[in-house]
Amino acid sequence: MNWLDEVKWDDDGLVPAIAQDVRSGRVLMVAWMNRESLQLTADTGIAHYWSRSRQRLWKKGEESGHLQSVKELRLDCDGDVVTMQVEQAGGIACHTGRESCFYRRYENGGWVVVDEVLKDPDAIYHQH
């Protein structure tokens, strides 16, 4: 059996993928992978995802330079979630210029921004 056949893809052919910092264990982001992006990730050691908004393959860091070098890939017990231990280039995973996409914490009935912007997104993503 092909290792990709052991993944339980959803009705759209996708599986959620969680990227964690290999050193701290912090969750940096959650995105979606299809069969091709998971294969590319395994083959290249660089995280590739499926962009649902753009409907295309997306190599993390292709525009920002903030590549994710994958050190370990895991599949959960149900076969329906992938986790990756990554080295995050530039220390920035979020398009907002923060380390993690999970920069808001629930406090006193609302979401509070608790992580600083490390780099202005306008300096990361150059307008074409």
Coordinates of N, CA, C and O in Angstrom, one line a residue:
M1 N 0.8 -1.2 0.0 CA 0.0 0.0 0.0 C 0.9 1.3 0.0 O 1.9 1.3 0.7
N2 N 0.5 2.2 -0.8 CA 1.2 3.5 -0.9 C 1.0 4.2 0.5 O -0.1 4.3 1.0
W3 N 2.0 4.9 1.0 CA 1.9 5.6 2.3 C 0.8 6.7 2.2 O 0.2 6.9 3.2
L4 N 0.6 7.3 1.1 CA -0.4 8.3 0.9 C -1.8 7.7 1.0 O -2.8 8.4 1.3
D5 N -2.0 6.4 0.7 CA -3.3 5.8 0.8 C -3.7 5.6 2.2 O -4.9 5.4 2.5
E6 N -2.8 5.7 3.2 CA -3.1 5.6 4.6 C -3.7 6.9 5.2 O -4.2 6.8 6.3
V7 N -3.6 8.0 4.4 CA -4.2 9.2 4.9 C -5.7 9.2 4.6 O -6.1 8.8 3.5
K8 N -6.5 9.6 5.5 CA -7.9 9.8 5.3 C -8.2 11.2 4.8 O -8.4 12.1 5.6
W9 N -8.2 11.3 3.5 CA -8.5 12.6 2.9 C -10.0 13.0 3.0 O -10.8 12.1 3.0
D10 N -10.3 14.3 3.2 CA -11.7 14.7 3.3 C -12.3 14.6 1.9 O -11.7 14.2 0.9
D11 N -13.6 15.1 1.8 CA -14.3 15.0 0.6 C -13.7 15.9 -0.5 O -13.9 15.6 -1.7
D12 N -12.9 16.8 -0.1 CA -12.2 17.7 -1.1 C -10.8 17.2 -1.4 O -10.0 17.9 -2.1
G13 N -10.4 16.0 -0.8 CA -9.1 15.5 -1.1 C -8.0 16.2 -0.2 O -6.9 16.2 -0.6
L14 N -8.4 16.7 0.9 CA -7.5 17.5 1.8 C -7.4 16.9 3.1 O -8.2 16.1 3.6
V15 N -6.3 17.2 3.8 CA -6.0 16.8 5.2 C -5.4 18.0 5.9 O -4.6 18.7 5.3
P16 N -5.9 18.3 7.2 CA -5.3 19.4 7.9 C -3.8 19.1 8.3 O -3.5 17.9 8.6
A17 N -3.0 20.1 8.2 CA -1.5 19.9 8.5 C -1.1 21.0 9.5 O -1.3 22.2 9.3
I18 N -0.6 20.5 10.6 CA -0.2 21.4 11.7 C 1.4 21.5 11.7 O 2.1 20.5 11.7
A19 N 1.9 22.8 11.6 CA 3.3 23.0 11.6 C 3.7 23.5 13.0 O 3.2 24.5 13.5
Q20 N 4.7 22.8 13.6 CA 5.2 23.1 14.9 C 6.6 23.4 14.8 O 7.4 22.8 14.1
D21 N 7.1 24.4 15.6 CA 8.5 24.7 15.7 C 9.2 23.5 16.3 O 8.9 23.0 17.4
V22 N 10.3 23.0 15.7 CA 11.0 21.8 16.1 C 11.7 22.0 17.5 O 11.8 21.0 18.2
R23 N 12.1 23.2 17.8 CA 12.7 23.4 19.1 C 11.7 23.7 20.2 O 11.8 23.1 21.2
S24 N 10.8 24.6 20.0 CA 9.9 25.0 21.1 C 8.6 24.1 21.2 O 8.0 24.1 22.2
G25 N 8.2 23.5 20.0 CA 7.0 22.8 20.0 C 5.8 23.7 19.8 O 4.7 23.2 19.7
R26 N 6.0 25.0 19.7 CA 4.9 25.9 19.5 C 4.2 25.6 18.1 O 4.9 25.4 17.1
V27 N 2.9 25.7 18.1 CA 2.1 25.5 16.9 C 2.3 26.9 16.1 O 1.9 27.9 16.7
L28 N 2.8 26.8 14.9 CA 3.1 28.0 14.1 C 1.9 28.2 13.2 O 1.5 29.4 13.0
M29 N 1.3 27.2 12.7 CA 0.2 27.4 11.7 C -0.5 26.1 11.5 O 0.0 25.0 11.7
V30 N -1.7 26.2 10.9 CA -2.5 25.0 10.5 C -2.9 25.4 9.0 O -3.4 26.5 8.8
A31 N -2.7 24.5 8.1 CA -3.0 24.7 6.7 C -3.6 23.3 6.2 O -3.8 22.4 7.0
W32 N -3.8 23.3 4.9 CA -4.3 22.1 4.3 C -3.4 21.5 3.3 O -2.6 22.3 2.6
M33 N -3.3 20.2 3.2 CA -2.5 19.5 2.2 C -3.4 18.6 1.3 O -4.3 18.0 1.8
N34 N -3.1 18.5 0.1 CA -3.6 17.5 -0.8 C -2.5 16.5 -1.0 O -1.4 16.6 -0.5
R35 N -2.9 15.5 -1.8 CA -1.9 14.4 -2.0 C -0.6 14.9 -2.6 O 0.5 14.5 -2.2
E36 N -0.7 15.7 -3.6 CA 0.5 16.3 -4.3 C 1.3 17.1 -3.3 O 2.6 17.0 -3.3
S37 N 0.7 17.9 -2.5 CA 1.5 18.8 -1.6 C 2.2 17.9 -0.5 O 3.3 18.2 -0.2
L38 N 1.5 16.9 0.0 CA 2.1 16.0 1.0 C 3.3 15.3 0.3 O 4.4 15.1 1.0
Q39 N 3.1 14.8 -0.9 CA 4.2 14.1 -1.6 C 5.4 15.0 -1.8 O 6.5 14.7 -1.6
L40 N 5.1 16.3 -2.3 CA 6.2 17.3 -2.5 C 6.9 17.6 -1.2 O 8.1 17.7 -1.2
T41 N 6.2 17.7 -0.1 CA 6.8 17.9 1.2 C 7.7 16.8 1.6 O 8.9 17.1 2.0
A42 N 7.3 15.6 1.4 CA 8.1 14.4 1.8 C 9.3 14.4 0.9 O 10.4 14.1 1.3
D43 N 9.1 14.7 -0.4 CA 10.2 14.6 -1.4 C 11.3 15.6 -1.2 O 12.5 15.4 -1.4
T44 N 10.9 16.9 -0.9 CA 11.8 18.0 -0.9 C 12.2 18.4 0.5 O 13.3 19.1 0.6
G45 N 11.5 18.0 1.5 CA 11.8 18.4 2.9 C 11.4 19.9 3.2 O 11.7 20.4 4.2
I46 N 10.7 20.5 2.3 CA 10.1 21.8 2.4 C 8.6 21.7 2.4 O 8.0 21.1 1.6
A47 N 8.0 22.4 3.4 CA 6.5 22.3 3.5 C 5.8 22.9 2.3 O 6.1 24.0 1.8
H48 N 4.9 22.1 1.7 CA 4.0 22.5 0.6 C 2.6 22.3 1.1 O 2.3 21.3 1.7
Y49 N 1.7 23.2 0.7 CA 0.3 23.1 1.1 C -0.6 23.3 -0.1 O -0.1 23.6 -1.2
W50 N -1.9 23.1 0.1 CA -2.9 23.4 -0.9 C -3.6 24.7 -0.4 O -4.2 24.7 0.7
S51 N -3.6 25.7 -1.2 CA -4.3 26.9 -0.8 C -5.7 26.8 -1.3 O -6.0 26.8 -2.5
R52 N -6.6 26.8 -0.3 CA -8.0 26.7 -0.7 C -8.5 28.0 -1.3 O -9.3 28.0 -2.2
S53 N -8.0 29.2 -0.8 CA -8.4 30.5 -1.4 C -7.9 30.7 -2.8 O -8.6 31.2 -3.6
R54 N -6.7 30.2 -3.1 CA -6.1 30.4 -4.4 C -6.3 29.2 -5.3 O -6.0 29.3 -6.5
Q55 N -6.8 28.1 -4.7 CA -7.0 26.8 -5.4 C -5.7 26.4 -6.2 O -5.8 26.1 -7.4
R56 N -4.6 26.4 -5.5 CA -3.4 26.0 -6.1 C -2.4 25.5 -5.0 O -2.5 25.8 -3.9
L57 N -1.4 24.8 -5.5 CA -0.3 24.4 -4.6 C 0.4 25.6 -4.1 O 0.5 26.6 -4.8
W58 N 0.9 25.5 -2.9 CA 1.6 26.7 -2.3 C 2.8 26.2 -1.5 O 2.6 25.4 -0.6
K59 N 3.9 26.6 -1.9 CA 5.2 26.3 -1.2 C 5.3 27.4 -0.1 O 5.5 28.6 -0.5
K60 N 5.3 27.0 1.1 CA 5.3 28.0 2.2 C 6.7 28.7 2.1 O 7.7 28.1 2.0
G61 N 6.5 30.1 2.0 CA 7.7 30.9 1.9 C 8.1 31.3 0.5 O 9.1 32.0 0.3
E62 N 7.2 30.9 -0.5 CA 7.6 31.1 -1.9 C 7.6 32.6 -2.2 O 8.4 33.1 -3.0
E63 N 6.8 33.4 -1.5 CA 6.8 34.9 -1.6 C 7.6 35.6 -0.6 O 8.4 36.5 -0.8
S64 N 7.5 35.1 0.7 CA 8.1 35.8 1.8 C 9.6 35.4 2.1 O 10.3 36.1 2.7
G65 N 10.0 34.2 1.6 CA 11.3 33.6 1.9 C 11.3 32.9 3.2 O 12.3 32.3 3.6
H66 N 10.2 32.8 3.9 CA 10.1 32.1 5.2 C 9.7 30.7 5.0 O 8.6 30.2 5.3
L67 N 10.6 29.9 4.4 CA 10.4 28.5 4.1 C 10.4 27.7 5.4 O 10.9 28.1 6.4
Q68 N 9.7 26.6 5.4 CA 9.6 25.7 6.5 C 10.4 24.4 6.1 O 9.9 23.7 5.2
S69 N 11.5 24.1 6.8 CA 12.2 22.9 6.5 C 11.7 21.8 7.5 O 11.7 22.0 8.7
V70 N 11.1 20.8 6.9 CA 10.5 19.8 7.6 C 11.5 18.7 8.2 O 12.2 18.1 7.4
K71 N 11.5 18.6 9.5 CA 12.4 17.7 10.2 C 11.7 16.3 10.5 O 12.4 15.3 10.6
E72 N 10.4 16.4 10.6 CA 9.6 15.2 10.9 C 8.2 15.3 10.5 O 7.6 16.4 10.7
L73 N 7.6 14.3 9.9 CA 6.2 14.2 9.5 C 5.6 13.1 10.3 O 6.1 12.0 10.4
R74 N 4.4 13.4 10.8 CA 3.6 12.4 11.5 C 2.2 12.4 11.1 O 1.6 13.4 10.7
L75 N 1.6 11.2 11.2 CA 0.1 11.0 10.9 C -0.5 10.6 12.2 O 0.0 9.7 12.8
D76 N -1.7 11.1 12.5 CA -2.3 10.8 13.8 C -3.0 9.4 13.7 O -3.1 8.8 12.6
C77 N -3.5 8.9 14.8 CA -4.1 7.6 14.9 C -5.2 7.3 14.0 O -5.4 6.2 13.5
D78 N -6.0 8.4 13.7 CA -7.2 8.2 12.8 C -6.8 8.4 11.3 O -7.6 8.2 10.4
G79 N -5.6 8.8 11.1 CA -5.1 9.0 9.8 C -5.6 10.3 9.1 O -5.5 10.5 7.9
D80 N -6.2 11.2 9.9 CA -6.8 12.4 9.3 C -6.2 13.7 9.7 O -6.8 14.8 9.4
V81 N -5.1 13.7 10.3 CA -4.3 14.9 10.6 C -2.8 14.7 10.5 O -2.4 13.6 11.0
V82 N -2.1 15.6 9.8 CA -0.7 15.5 9.7 C 0.0 16.5 10.6 O -0.5 17.7 10.7
T83 N 1.0 16.2 11.3 CA 1.8 17.2 12.0 C 3.2 17.2 11.4 O 3.7 16.2 11.0
M84 N 3.8 18.4 11.5 CA 5.2 18.5 11.0 C 6.0 19.3 12.0 O 5.6 20.3 12.5
Q85 N 7.2 18.8 12.3 CA 8.2 19.5 13.1 C 9.0 20.3 12.1 O 9.6 19.6 11.2
V86 N 9.0 21.6 12.2 CA 9.7 22.4 11.2 C 10.7 23.4 11.8 O 10.6 23.8 12.9
E87 N 11.7 23.7 11.0 CA 12.6 24.9 11.2 C 12.0 26.0 10.4 O 11.9 25.8 9.1
Q88 N 11.5 27.0 11.0 CA 10.9 28.1 10.3 C 11.9 29.2 10.0 O 12.5 29.9 10.9
A89 N 12.2 29.4 8.7 CA 13.1 30.4 8.2 C 12.6 31.8 8.7 O 11.4 32.1 8.6
G90 N 13.5 32.6 9.2 CA 13.2 33.9 9.6 C 12.4 34.0 10.9 O 12.1 35.1 11.3
G91 N 12.0 32.9 11.4 CA 11.2 32.9 12.7 C 9.8 33.5 12.5 O 9.2 33.8 13.5
I92 N 9.4 33.6 11.3 CA 8.0 34.1 11.0 C 7.2 33.1 10.2 O 7.6 32.8 9.0
A93 N 6.1 32.6 10.7 CA 5.3 31.7 10.0 C 4.0 32.5 9.5 O 3.4 32.0 8.5
C94 N 3.6 33.5 10.2 CA 2.3 34.2 9.9 C 2.4 35.3 8.9 O 3.4 36.1 8.9
H95 N 1.5 35.4 8.0 CA 1.5 36.5 7.0 C 1.3 37.9 7.6 O 1.6 38.9 7.0
T96 N 1.0 37.9 8.9 CA 1.0 39.2 9.7 C 2.3 39.6 10.2 O 2.4 40.7 10.8
G97 N 3.4 38.8 9.9 CA 4.7 39.2 10.4 C 5.0 38.7 11.8 O 6.0 39.1 12.4
R98 N 4.2 37.8 12.3 CA 4.4 37.2 13.6 C 5.0 35.8 13.5 O 4.9 35.1 12.5
E99 N 5.5 35.3 14.7 CA 6.1 34.0 14.7 C 5.1 32.9 14.4 O 5.3 32.0 13.7
S100 N 3.9 33.1 15.0 CA 2.8 32.1 14.8 C 1.5 32.7 14.4 O 1.3 33.9 14.7
C101 N 0.7 32.0 13.7 CA -0.6 32.4 13.3 C -1.6 32.5 14.6 O -2.6 33.1 14.5
F102 N -1.1 31.9 15.6 CA -1.9 31.8 16.9 C -1.4 32.9 17.8 O -0.8 32.6 18.8
Y103 N -1.7 34.1 17.5 CA -1.2 35.3 18.3 C -2.2 36.0 19.1 O -1.9 37.0 19.8
R104 N -3.5 35.4 19.1 CA -4.5 36.0 19.9 C -4.9 35.0 21.0 O -5.1 33.8 20.7
R105 N -5.0 35.5 22.2 CA -5.4 34.7 23.4 C -6.7 35.2 23.9 O -7.0 36.4 24.0
Y106 N -7.6 34.2 24.4 CA -8.8 34.6 25.0 C -8.6 35.1 26.4 O -8.0 34.4 27.2
E107 N -9.1 36.3 26.7 CA -8.9 36.9 28.0 C -10.2 37.7 28.3 O -10.5 38.6 27.4
N108 N -10.8 37.5 29.4 CA -11.9 38.4 29.9 C -13.0 38.6 28.8 O -13.4 39.7 28.6
G109 N -13.4 37.5 28.1 CA -14.5 37.6 27.2 C -14.1 38.1 25.8 O -15.0 38.4 25.0
G110 N -12.8 38.2 25.5 CA -12.5 38.6 24.1 C -11.1 38.2 23.7 O -10.3 37.6 24.5
W111 N -10.7 38.4 22.5 CA -9.4 38.0 21.9 C -8.5 39.1 22.1 O -8.7 40.2 21.6
V112 N -7.3 38.8 22.7 CA -6.3 39.9 22.9 C -5.0 39.5 22.1 O -4.6 38.3 22.2
V113 N -4.5 40.4 21.4 CA -3.2 40.2 20.7 C -2.1 40.1 21.7 O -1.9 41.1 22.4
V114 N -1.4 39.0 21.7 CA -0.3 38.8 22.7 C 1.1 38.6 22.1 O 2.0 38.6 22.9
D115 N 1.2 38.5 20.8 CA 2.5 38.4 20.2 C 2.8 39.6 19.3 O 1.9 40.1 18.6
E116 N 4.0 40.1 19.4 CA 4.4 41.3 18.6 C 4.6 40.9 17.1 O 4.9 39.8 16.8
V117 N 4.5 41.9 16.3 CA 4.8 41.8 14.9 C 6.4 41.9 14.8 O 7.0 42.8 15.3
L118 N 7.0 40.8 14.2 CA 8.4 40.8 14.1 C 8.9 41.5 12.9 O 10.1 42.1 12.9
K119 N 8.1 41.6 11.8 CA 8.5 42.3 10.6 C 7.2 42.7 9.9 O 6.2 42.0 9.8
D120 N 7.2 44.0 9.5 CA 6.0 44.5 8.8 C 5.7 43.7 7.6 O 6.6 43.5 6.7
P121 N 4.4 43.3 7.5 CA 4.1 42.5 6.3 C 4.3 43.2 5.0 O 4.7 42.5 4.0
D122 N 4.2 44.5 4.9 CA 4.5 45.2 3.7 C 6.0 45.1 3.3 O 6.3 45.2 2.1
A123 N 6.9 44.8 4.3 CA 8.3 44.6 4.0 C 8.6 43.2 3.6 O 9.6 42.9 3.0
I124 N 7.6 42.3 3.9 CA 7.8 40.9 3.6 C 7.2 40.6 2.2 O 7.9 39.9 1.4
Y125 N 6.0 41.1 2.0 CA 5.3 40.8 0.7 C 5.4 42.0 -0.2 O 4.7 43.0 0.1
H126 N 6.2 41.9 -1.2 CA 6.3 43.0 -2.1 C 5.2 43.1 -3.1 O 4.8 42.0 -3.7
Q127 N 4.6 44.2 -3.3 CA 3.5 44.4 -4.2 C 4.1 44.2 -5.7 O 5.1 44.8 -6.0
H128 N 3.3 43.5 -6.5 CA 3.7 43.2 -7.9 C 3.1 44.2 -8.8 O 2.0 44.6 -8.7

